[in-house]
Amino acid sequence: MRIIPQKIYDLPGLQHQIRRWRLLSKTIAFTNGCFDILHQGHIASLSDAAREADFLIVGLNSDASTRRLKGPQRPINNEQARATVMASLLMVDAVILFEEDTPLNLITTVSPDVLVKGGDYTIDQIVGAKEVIAAGGRVVINPIVPGFSTTGLIDKICSL
């Protein structure tokens, strides 16, 4: 259990870790989300993202950011619980919370080699895509696993 909290970073700590990885000529992938109730679709997306680089950083929306994006009843799990669950996953190397509605500032700070997003997006709709490409990186859009969404799970639970 001791390694899990060590994978949850503040910005200065993450910047230090990134410098270490870069010194070893390792590649970095970045993805983000609320990850409120972890499900099979999340695992598939995170696994795909991890295959794109040597290390995977997950930007996690804070509680306040999640509420602004998803509504006043969300998140179901608070940010510390979500960060702990995310950090416990083998394919995730670093987790960092962000307060903004989008991870643009975090993406430009991390400057990942690969920006990964799951969903039905086009590159021009993905926050940070233009900046990652301009810095020489690439953007990958992973397919959604049909039938899995946090909102769908919440609706199913509420209907029981």
Short mmCIF file of N, CA and C in Angstrom, two decimals:
data_model
loop_
_atom_site.label_atom_id
_atom_site.label_comp_id
_atom_site.label_asym_id
_atom_site.label_seq_id
_atom_site.Cartn_x
_atom_site.Cartn_y
_atom_site.Cartn_z
N MET A 1 0.82 -1.21 0.00
CA MET A 1 0.00 0.00 0.00
C MET A 1 0.85 1.26 0.00
N ARG A 2 2.11 1.17 0.42
CA ARG A 2 2.94 2.38 0.51
C ARG A 2 3.23 3.01 -0.84
N ILE A 3 3.30 2.22 -1.90
CA ILE A 3 3.63 2.79 -3.21
C ILE A 3 2.49 3.62 -3.78
N ILE A 4 1.25 3.31 -3.41
CA ILE A 4 0.09 4.00 -4.00
C ILE A 4 0.13 5.50 -3.72
N PRO A 5 0.27 5.96 -2.49
CA PRO A 5 0.32 7.40 -2.25
C PRO A 5 1.51 8.09 -2.95
N GLN A 6 2.57 7.35 -3.19
CA GLN A 6 3.75 7.93 -3.85
C GLN A 6 3.50 8.21 -5.33
N LYS A 7 2.42 7.66 -5.88
CA LYS A 7 2.08 7.91 -7.28
C LYS A 7 1.14 9.11 -7.43
N ILE A 8 0.73 9.71 -6.32
CA ILE A 8 -0.13 10.90 -6.35
C ILE A 8 0.76 12.12 -6.12
N TYR A 9 0.81 13.00 -7.10
CA TYR A 9 1.76 14.11 -7.10
C TYR A 9 1.08 15.46 -6.99
N ASP A 10 1.82 16.42 -6.43
CA ASP A 10 1.49 17.83 -6.62
C ASP A 10 2.32 18.28 -7.83
N LEU A 11 2.10 19.49 -8.30
CA LEU A 11 2.75 19.91 -9.54
C LEU A 11 4.28 19.94 -9.44
N PRO A 12 4.88 20.51 -8.38
CA PRO A 12 6.34 20.48 -8.32
C PRO A 12 6.90 19.06 -8.28
N GLY A 13 6.24 18.18 -7.55
CA GLY A 13 6.70 16.79 -7.48
C GLY A 13 6.60 16.09 -8.82
N LEU A 14 5.51 16.36 -9.56
CA LEU A 14 5.35 15.75 -10.88
C LEU A 14 6.40 16.30 -11.84
N GLN A 15 6.66 17.59 -11.79
CA GLN A 15 7.68 18.17 -12.67
C GLN A 15 9.04 17.54 -12.41
N HIS A 16 9.37 17.30 -11.16
CA HIS A 16 10.63 16.64 -10.80
C HIS A 16 10.67 15.22 -11.36
N GLN A 17 9.57 14.48 -11.22
CA GLN A 17 9.51 13.11 -11.73
C GLN A 17 9.63 13.09 -13.25
N ILE A 18 8.98 14.02 -13.92
CA ILE A 18 9.07 14.10 -15.38
C ILE A 18 10.51 14.34 -15.81
N ARG A 19 11.21 15.22 -15.12
CA ARG A 19 12.63 15.47 -15.45
C ARG A 19 13.44 14.18 -15.32
N ARG A 20 13.16 13.39 -14.30
CA ARG A 20 13.86 12.11 -14.12
C ARG A 20 13.57 11.17 -15.28
N TRP A 21 12.29 11.05 -15.66
CA TRP A 21 11.93 10.18 -16.77
C TRP A 21 12.57 10.66 -18.07
N ARG A 22 12.58 11.97 -18.29
CA ARG A 22 13.18 12.52 -19.52
C ARG A 22 14.68 12.27 -19.57
N LEU A 23 15.36 12.35 -18.42
CA LEU A 23 16.79 12.04 -18.38
C LEU A 23 17.07 10.60 -18.80
N LEU A 24 16.12 9.73 -18.57
CA LEU A 24 16.24 8.32 -18.96
C LEU A 24 15.72 8.08 -20.38
N SER A 25 15.40 9.17 -21.09
CA SER A 25 14.87 9.10 -22.47
C SER A 25 13.57 8.31 -22.57
N LYS A 26 12.74 8.43 -21.54
CA LYS A 26 11.45 7.73 -21.53
C LYS A 26 10.37 8.64 -22.11
N THR A 27 9.35 8.00 -22.69
CA THR A 27 8.23 8.75 -23.25
C THR A 27 7.08 8.81 -22.25
N ILE A 28 6.29 9.87 -22.37
CA ILE A 28 5.22 10.12 -21.42
C ILE A 28 3.90 10.29 -22.17
N ALA A 29 2.89 9.57 -21.71
CA ALA A 29 1.53 9.74 -22.19
C ALA A 29 0.72 10.43 -21.10
N PHE A 30 -0.26 11.20 -21.52
CA PHE A 30 -1.13 11.91 -20.58
C PHE A 30 -2.58 11.69 -21.00
N THR A 31 -3.41 11.41 -20.02
CA THR A 31 -4.85 11.39 -20.24
C THR A 31 -5.50 12.03 -19.02
N ASN A 32 -6.78 12.31 -19.13
CA ASN A 32 -7.45 12.98 -18.01
C ASN A 32 -8.92 12.60 -17.95
N GLY A 33 -9.51 12.90 -16.81
CA GLY A 33 -10.93 12.68 -16.63
C GLY A 33 -11.33 12.78 -15.18
N CYS A 34 -12.63 12.58 -14.93
CA CYS A 34 -13.16 12.60 -13.57
C CYS A 34 -12.99 11.24 -12.90
N PHE A 35 -13.16 10.17 -13.66
CA PHE A 35 -13.01 8.80 -13.17
C PHE A 35 -13.73 8.63 -11.83
N ASP A 36 -15.00 9.01 -11.83
CA ASP A 36 -15.78 9.04 -10.60
C ASP A 36 -16.07 7.64 -10.07
N ILE A 37 -16.64 6.79 -10.90
CA ILE A 37 -16.86 5.39 -10.54
C ILE A 37 -16.14 4.57 -11.61
N LEU A 38 -15.04 3.97 -11.23
CA LEU A 38 -14.21 3.24 -12.19
C LEU A 38 -14.96 2.04 -12.76
N HIS A 39 -14.92 1.88 -14.07
CA HIS A 39 -15.62 0.78 -14.73
C HIS A 39 -14.76 0.22 -15.87
N GLN A 40 -15.26 -0.81 -16.51
CA GLN A 40 -14.54 -1.52 -17.56
C GLN A 40 -14.10 -0.58 -18.69
N GLY A 41 -14.93 0.37 -19.05
CA GLY A 41 -14.57 1.32 -20.09
C GLY A 41 -13.35 2.14 -19.71
N HIS A 42 -13.28 2.57 -18.44
CA HIS A 42 -12.11 3.31 -17.97
C HIS A 42 -10.86 2.44 -18.04
N ILE A 43 -10.97 1.20 -17.59
CA ILE A 43 -9.81 0.31 -17.59
C ILE A 43 -9.30 0.10 -19.01
N ALA A 44 -10.20 -0.10 -19.95
CA ALA A 44 -9.79 -0.29 -21.35
C ALA A 44 -9.09 0.96 -21.87
N SER A 45 -9.65 2.12 -21.60
CA SER A 45 -9.07 3.37 -22.07
C SER A 45 -7.70 3.63 -21.44
N LEU A 46 -7.59 3.40 -20.14
CA LEU A 46 -6.31 3.60 -19.46
C LEU A 46 -5.25 2.59 -19.94
N SER A 47 -5.66 1.36 -20.17
CA SER A 47 -4.74 0.35 -20.67
C SER A 47 -4.22 0.73 -22.05
N ASP A 48 -5.14 1.18 -22.91
CA ASP A 48 -4.74 1.64 -24.24
C ASP A 48 -3.79 2.82 -24.14
N ALA A 49 -4.09 3.76 -23.26
CA ALA A 49 -3.24 4.94 -23.09
C ALA A 49 -1.85 4.55 -22.62
N ALA A 50 -1.77 3.61 -21.70
CA ALA A 50 -0.47 3.19 -21.16
C ALA A 50 0.40 2.54 -22.22
N ARG A 51 -0.21 1.91 -23.21
CA ARG A 51 0.56 1.28 -24.28
C ARG A 51 1.22 2.29 -25.22
N GLU A 52 0.82 3.53 -25.13
CA GLU A 52 1.33 4.56 -26.05
C GLU A 52 2.68 5.14 -25.65
N ALA A 53 3.13 4.89 -24.42
CA ALA A 53 4.39 5.49 -23.95
C ALA A 53 4.95 4.65 -22.80
N ASP A 54 6.12 5.05 -22.34
CA ASP A 54 6.75 4.34 -21.22
C ASP A 54 6.04 4.60 -19.90
N PHE A 55 5.52 5.82 -19.72
CA PHE A 55 4.87 6.20 -18.48
C PHE A 55 3.54 6.89 -18.79
N LEU A 56 2.56 6.65 -17.92
CA LEU A 56 1.23 7.26 -18.08
C LEU A 56 0.92 8.16 -16.89
N ILE A 57 0.62 9.42 -17.20
CA ILE A 57 0.18 10.39 -16.20
C ILE A 57 -1.32 10.59 -16.39
N VAL A 58 -2.06 10.54 -15.29
CA VAL A 58 -3.51 10.79 -15.33
C VAL A 58 -3.81 12.10 -14.60
N GLY A 59 -4.38 13.05 -15.34
CA GLY A 59 -4.88 14.28 -14.74
C GLY A 59 -6.30 14.02 -14.26
N LEU A 60 -6.55 14.24 -12.99
CA LEU A 60 -7.83 13.92 -12.38
C LEU A 60 -8.54 15.22 -11.98
N ASN A 61 -9.76 15.40 -12.51
CA ASN A 61 -10.54 16.59 -12.13
C ASN A 61 -10.77 16.60 -10.63
N SER A 62 -10.54 17.75 -10.01
CA SER A 62 -10.83 17.90 -8.58
C SER A 62 -12.33 17.78 -8.35
N ASP A 63 -12.73 17.73 -7.09
CA ASP A 63 -14.16 17.67 -6.76
C ASP A 63 -14.90 18.88 -7.32
N ALA A 64 -14.33 20.08 -7.13
CA ALA A 64 -15.00 21.30 -7.61
C ALA A 64 -15.11 21.29 -9.12
N SER A 65 -14.07 20.88 -9.80
CA SER A 65 -14.08 20.80 -11.26
C SER A 65 -15.10 19.78 -11.74
N THR A 66 -15.16 18.64 -11.08
CA THR A 66 -16.13 17.59 -11.44
C THR A 66 -17.56 18.11 -11.26
N ARG A 67 -17.83 18.81 -10.17
CA ARG A 67 -19.16 19.38 -9.93
C ARG A 67 -19.55 20.35 -11.05
N ARG A 68 -18.61 21.19 -11.46
CA ARG A 68 -18.91 22.15 -12.53
C ARG A 68 -19.20 21.44 -13.85
N LEU A 69 -18.51 20.34 -14.09
CA LEU A 69 -18.69 19.61 -15.36
C LEU A 69 -19.86 18.65 -15.35
N LYS A 70 -20.10 18.00 -14.21
CA LYS A 70 -21.08 16.90 -14.16
C LYS A 70 -22.35 17.23 -13.38
N GLY A 71 -22.33 18.31 -12.62
CA GLY A 71 -23.52 18.68 -11.86
C GLY A 71 -23.31 18.57 -10.36
N PRO A 72 -24.25 19.13 -9.57
CA PRO A 72 -24.07 19.26 -8.13
C PRO A 72 -24.06 17.93 -7.37
N GLN A 73 -24.57 16.86 -7.95
CA GLN A 73 -24.57 15.56 -7.27
C GLN A 73 -23.27 14.79 -7.46
N ARG A 74 -22.38 15.29 -8.24
CA ARG A 74 -21.13 14.60 -8.54
C ARG A 74 -19.98 15.39 -7.95
N PRO A 75 -18.88 14.79 -7.62
CA PRO A 75 -18.61 13.36 -7.82
C PRO A 75 -19.25 12.50 -6.73
N ILE A 76 -19.39 11.24 -7.03
CA ILE A 76 -19.86 10.28 -6.03
C ILE A 76 -18.73 10.02 -5.04
N ASN A 77 -17.54 9.80 -5.55
CA ASN A 77 -16.34 9.58 -4.73
C ASN A 77 -15.51 10.86 -4.71
N ASN A 78 -15.00 11.23 -3.53
CA ASN A 78 -14.24 12.47 -3.46
C ASN A 78 -12.88 12.32 -4.15
N GLU A 79 -12.23 13.45 -4.36
CA GLU A 79 -10.98 13.47 -5.14
C GLU A 79 -9.88 12.60 -4.53
N GLN A 80 -9.78 12.56 -3.21
CA GLN A 80 -8.73 11.74 -2.61
C GLN A 80 -9.01 10.26 -2.83
N ALA A 81 -10.25 9.85 -2.72
CA ALA A 81 -10.62 8.46 -2.98
C ALA A 81 -10.37 8.11 -4.45
N ARG A 82 -10.76 9.00 -5.34
CA ARG A 82 -10.56 8.75 -6.77
C ARG A 82 -9.08 8.69 -7.12
N ALA A 83 -8.28 9.58 -6.52
CA ALA A 83 -6.83 9.57 -6.77
C ALA A 83 -6.20 8.28 -6.25
N THR A 84 -6.64 7.80 -5.10
CA THR A 84 -6.10 6.56 -4.54
C THR A 84 -6.43 5.37 -5.42
N VAL A 85 -7.68 5.29 -5.87
CA VAL A 85 -8.07 4.19 -6.76
C VAL A 85 -7.26 4.26 -8.06
N MET A 86 -7.14 5.45 -8.64
CA MET A 86 -6.39 5.61 -9.89
C MET A 86 -4.92 5.23 -9.70
N ALA A 87 -4.32 5.66 -8.60
CA ALA A 87 -2.91 5.35 -8.34
C ALA A 87 -2.68 3.87 -8.06
N SER A 88 -3.73 3.16 -7.68
CA SER A 88 -3.57 1.73 -7.40
C SER A 88 -3.52 0.89 -8.68
N LEU A 89 -3.86 1.48 -9.80
CA LEU A 89 -3.85 0.73 -11.06
C LEU A 89 -2.42 0.56 -11.58
N LEU A 90 -2.10 -0.63 -12.01
CA LEU A 90 -0.74 -0.93 -12.47
C LEU A 90 -0.32 -0.10 -13.67
N MET A 91 -1.26 0.20 -14.56
CA MET A 91 -0.90 0.91 -15.79
C MET A 91 -0.70 2.41 -15.58
N VAL A 92 -1.05 2.91 -14.41
CA VAL A 92 -0.93 4.34 -14.11
C VAL A 92 0.34 4.59 -13.31
N ASP A 93 1.16 5.51 -13.80
CA ASP A 93 2.44 5.81 -13.14
C ASP A 93 2.39 7.06 -12.28
N ALA A 94 1.48 7.98 -12.60
CA ALA A 94 1.37 9.22 -11.83
C ALA A 94 -0.05 9.75 -11.94
N VAL A 95 -0.52 10.32 -10.83
CA VAL A 95 -1.85 10.94 -10.78
C VAL A 95 -1.67 12.35 -10.23
N ILE A 96 -2.34 13.29 -10.87
CA ILE A 96 -2.30 14.67 -10.37
C ILE A 96 -3.69 15.28 -10.50
N LEU A 97 -4.14 15.93 -9.45
CA LEU A 97 -5.43 16.62 -9.46
C LEU A 97 -5.28 17.98 -10.13
N PHE A 98 -6.33 18.41 -10.82
CA PHE A 98 -6.34 19.78 -11.34
C PHE A 98 -7.68 20.42 -11.06
N GLU A 99 -7.67 21.71 -10.78
CA GLU A 99 -8.85 22.45 -10.34
C GLU A 99 -9.64 23.07 -11.48
N GLU A 100 -8.99 23.31 -12.61
CA GLU A 100 -9.64 23.99 -13.73
C GLU A 100 -10.67 23.08 -14.39
N ASP A 101 -11.50 23.66 -15.25
CA ASP A 101 -12.48 22.87 -15.99
C ASP A 101 -11.83 22.01 -17.06
N THR A 102 -10.68 22.46 -17.58
CA THR A 102 -9.94 21.68 -18.56
C THR A 102 -8.50 21.52 -18.07
N PRO A 103 -7.81 20.50 -18.57
CA PRO A 103 -6.42 20.28 -18.16
C PRO A 103 -5.40 21.02 -19.02
N LEU A 104 -5.80 22.07 -19.74
CA LEU A 104 -4.89 22.73 -20.67
C LEU A 104 -3.59 23.17 -20.00
N ASN A 105 -3.68 23.86 -18.86
CA ASN A 105 -2.46 24.31 -18.19
C ASN A 105 -1.58 23.13 -17.78
N LEU A 106 -2.20 22.08 -17.32
CA LEU A 106 -1.45 20.89 -16.92
C LEU A 106 -0.78 20.24 -18.13
N ILE A 107 -1.50 20.14 -19.23
CA ILE A 107 -0.94 19.54 -20.44
C ILE A 107 0.25 20.35 -20.94
N THR A 108 0.12 21.67 -20.96
CA THR A 108 1.25 22.48 -21.44
C THR A 108 2.44 22.39 -20.49
N THR A 109 2.19 22.21 -19.21
CA THR A 109 3.28 22.04 -18.24
C THR A 109 3.95 20.68 -18.40
N VAL A 110 3.16 19.64 -18.52
CA VAL A 110 3.69 18.27 -18.65
C VAL A 110 4.36 18.08 -20.01
N SER A 111 3.79 18.67 -21.04
CA SER A 111 4.25 18.52 -22.42
C SER A 111 4.47 17.04 -22.77
N PRO A 112 3.39 16.26 -22.75
CA PRO A 112 3.53 14.83 -23.00
C PRO A 112 3.92 14.53 -24.45
N ASP A 113 4.53 13.36 -24.62
CA ASP A 113 4.83 12.89 -25.97
C ASP A 113 3.55 12.47 -26.67
N VAL A 114 2.60 11.97 -25.87
CA VAL A 114 1.34 11.49 -26.41
C VAL A 114 0.20 11.97 -25.51
N LEU A 115 -0.78 12.60 -26.12
CA LEU A 115 -2.00 12.98 -25.43
C LEU A 115 -3.07 11.98 -25.85
N VAL A 116 -3.67 11.31 -24.87
CA VAL A 116 -4.63 10.25 -25.17
C VAL A 116 -5.99 10.65 -24.61
N LYS A 117 -6.99 10.50 -25.45
CA LYS A 117 -8.36 10.78 -25.02
C LYS A 117 -9.24 9.65 -25.51
N GLY A 118 -10.15 9.22 -24.68
CA GLY A 118 -11.12 8.23 -25.11
C GLY A 118 -12.37 8.92 -25.57
N GLY A 119 -13.02 8.38 -26.57
CA GLY A 119 -14.30 8.96 -26.93
C GLY A 119 -14.48 9.25 -28.39
N ASP A 120 -15.57 9.91 -28.65
CA ASP A 120 -15.94 10.26 -30.02
C ASP A 120 -15.51 11.70 -30.31
N TYR A 121 -14.25 11.97 -30.11
CA TYR A 121 -13.72 13.31 -30.34
C TYR A 121 -13.01 13.36 -31.68
N THR A 122 -12.85 14.56 -32.18
CA THR A 122 -11.91 14.80 -33.27
C THR A 122 -10.75 15.56 -32.63
N ILE A 123 -9.62 15.55 -33.28
CA ILE A 123 -8.44 16.18 -32.69
C ILE A 123 -8.70 17.65 -32.36
N ASP A 124 -9.44 18.35 -33.21
CA ASP A 124 -9.69 19.77 -32.95
C ASP A 124 -10.61 20.01 -31.75
N GLN A 125 -11.26 18.98 -31.24
CA GLN A 125 -12.12 19.11 -30.06
C GLN A 125 -11.38 18.76 -28.76
N ILE A 126 -10.19 18.21 -28.86
CA ILE A 126 -9.46 17.75 -27.67
C ILE A 126 -8.62 18.88 -27.10
N VAL A 127 -8.90 19.21 -25.85
CA VAL A 127 -8.15 20.26 -25.16
C VAL A 127 -6.67 19.85 -25.10
N GLY A 128 -5.81 20.74 -25.55
CA GLY A 128 -4.36 20.51 -25.49
C GLY A 128 -3.79 19.84 -26.73
N ALA A 129 -4.63 19.37 -27.62
CA ALA A 129 -4.13 18.66 -28.80
C ALA A 129 -3.23 19.55 -29.65
N LYS A 130 -3.69 20.76 -29.90
CA LYS A 130 -2.91 21.70 -30.73
C LYS A 130 -1.54 21.96 -30.11
N GLU A 131 -1.51 22.12 -28.79
CA GLU A 131 -0.25 22.41 -28.10
C GLU A 131 0.69 21.21 -28.12
N VAL A 132 0.15 20.01 -27.93
CA VAL A 132 0.98 18.80 -27.94
C VAL A 132 1.57 18.58 -29.33
N ILE A 133 0.75 18.74 -30.35
CA ILE A 133 1.23 18.56 -31.72
C ILE A 133 2.29 19.61 -32.06
N ALA A 134 2.06 20.86 -31.65
CA ALA A 134 3.02 21.94 -31.92
C ALA A 134 4.36 21.67 -31.25
N ALA A 135 4.34 20.93 -30.12
CA ALA A 135 5.57 20.60 -29.40
C ALA A 135 6.23 19.32 -29.93
N GLY A 136 5.65 18.75 -30.99
CA GLY A 136 6.24 17.54 -31.58
C GLY A 136 5.62 16.25 -31.10
N GLY A 137 4.58 16.33 -30.30
CA GLY A 137 3.92 15.13 -29.79
C GLY A 137 2.80 14.68 -30.71
N ARG A 138 2.09 13.68 -30.26
CA ARG A 138 0.97 13.18 -31.05
C ARG A 138 -0.25 12.99 -30.16
N VAL A 139 -1.40 12.88 -30.81
CA VAL A 139 -2.67 12.73 -30.12
C VAL A 139 -3.30 11.41 -30.57
N VAL A 140 -3.77 10.64 -29.60
CA VAL A 140 -4.41 9.36 -29.87
C VAL A 140 -5.83 9.40 -29.29
N ILE A 141 -6.79 8.97 -30.10
CA ILE A 141 -8.18 8.89 -29.64
C ILE A 141 -8.53 7.41 -29.56
N ASN A 142 -8.78 6.94 -28.34
CA ASN A 142 -9.14 5.54 -28.13
C ASN A 142 -10.65 5.37 -28.24
N PRO A 143 -11.09 4.25 -28.79
CA PRO A 143 -12.54 4.04 -28.91
C PRO A 143 -13.18 3.81 -27.54
N ILE A 144 -14.43 4.20 -27.45
CA ILE A 144 -15.22 3.97 -26.24
C ILE A 144 -15.66 2.51 -26.21
N VAL A 145 -15.66 1.91 -25.02
CA VAL A 145 -16.23 0.57 -24.86
C VAL A 145 -17.74 0.76 -24.71
N PRO A 146 -18.52 0.28 -25.67
CA PRO A 146 -19.97 0.52 -25.62
C PRO A 146 -20.61 -0.06 -24.36
N GLY A 147 -21.58 0.67 -23.84
CA GLY A 147 -22.36 0.19 -22.71
C GLY A 147 -21.79 0.52 -21.34
N PHE A 148 -20.69 1.26 -21.30
CA PHE A 148 -20.08 1.60 -20.01
C PHE A 148 -19.93 3.10 -19.88
N SER A 149 -20.60 3.66 -18.87
CA SER A 149 -20.42 5.06 -18.53
C SER A 149 -20.77 5.23 -17.06
N THR A 150 -20.14 6.18 -16.42
CA THR A 150 -20.44 6.44 -15.01
C THR A 150 -21.89 6.90 -14.85
N THR A 151 -22.35 7.77 -15.74
CA THR A 151 -23.73 8.25 -15.66
C THR A 151 -24.70 7.07 -15.82
N GLY A 152 -24.40 6.16 -16.74
CA GLY A 152 -25.23 4.97 -16.91
C GLY A 152 -25.27 4.09 -15.66
N LEU A 153 -24.12 3.95 -15.01
CA LEU A 153 -24.07 3.17 -13.77
C LEU A 153 -24.89 3.83 -12.67
N ILE A 154 -24.76 5.14 -12.54
CA ILE A 154 -25.50 5.87 -11.52
C ILE A 154 -27.00 5.74 -11.78
N ASP A 155 -27.41 5.89 -13.04
CA ASP A 155 -28.84 5.74 -13.38
C ASP A 155 -29.34 4.35 -13.04
N LYS A 156 -28.52 3.34 -13.33
CA LYS A 156 -28.91 1.95 -13.04
C LYS A 156 -29.07 1.73 -11.54
N ILE A 157 -28.13 2.23 -10.76
CA ILE A 157 -28.20 2.09 -9.30
C ILE A 157 -29.42 2.80 -8.74
N CYS A 158 -29.69 4.00 -9.23
CA CYS A 158 -30.84 4.78 -8.74
C CYS A 158 -32.17 4.14 -9.10
N SER A 159 -32.20 3.33 -10.16
CA SER A 159 -33.46 2.72 -10.58
C SER A 159 -33.75 1.42 -9.83
N LEU A 160 -32.80 0.96 -9.01
CA LEU A 160 -33.02 -0.30 -8.26
C LEU A 160 -34.01 -0.12 -7.13
#
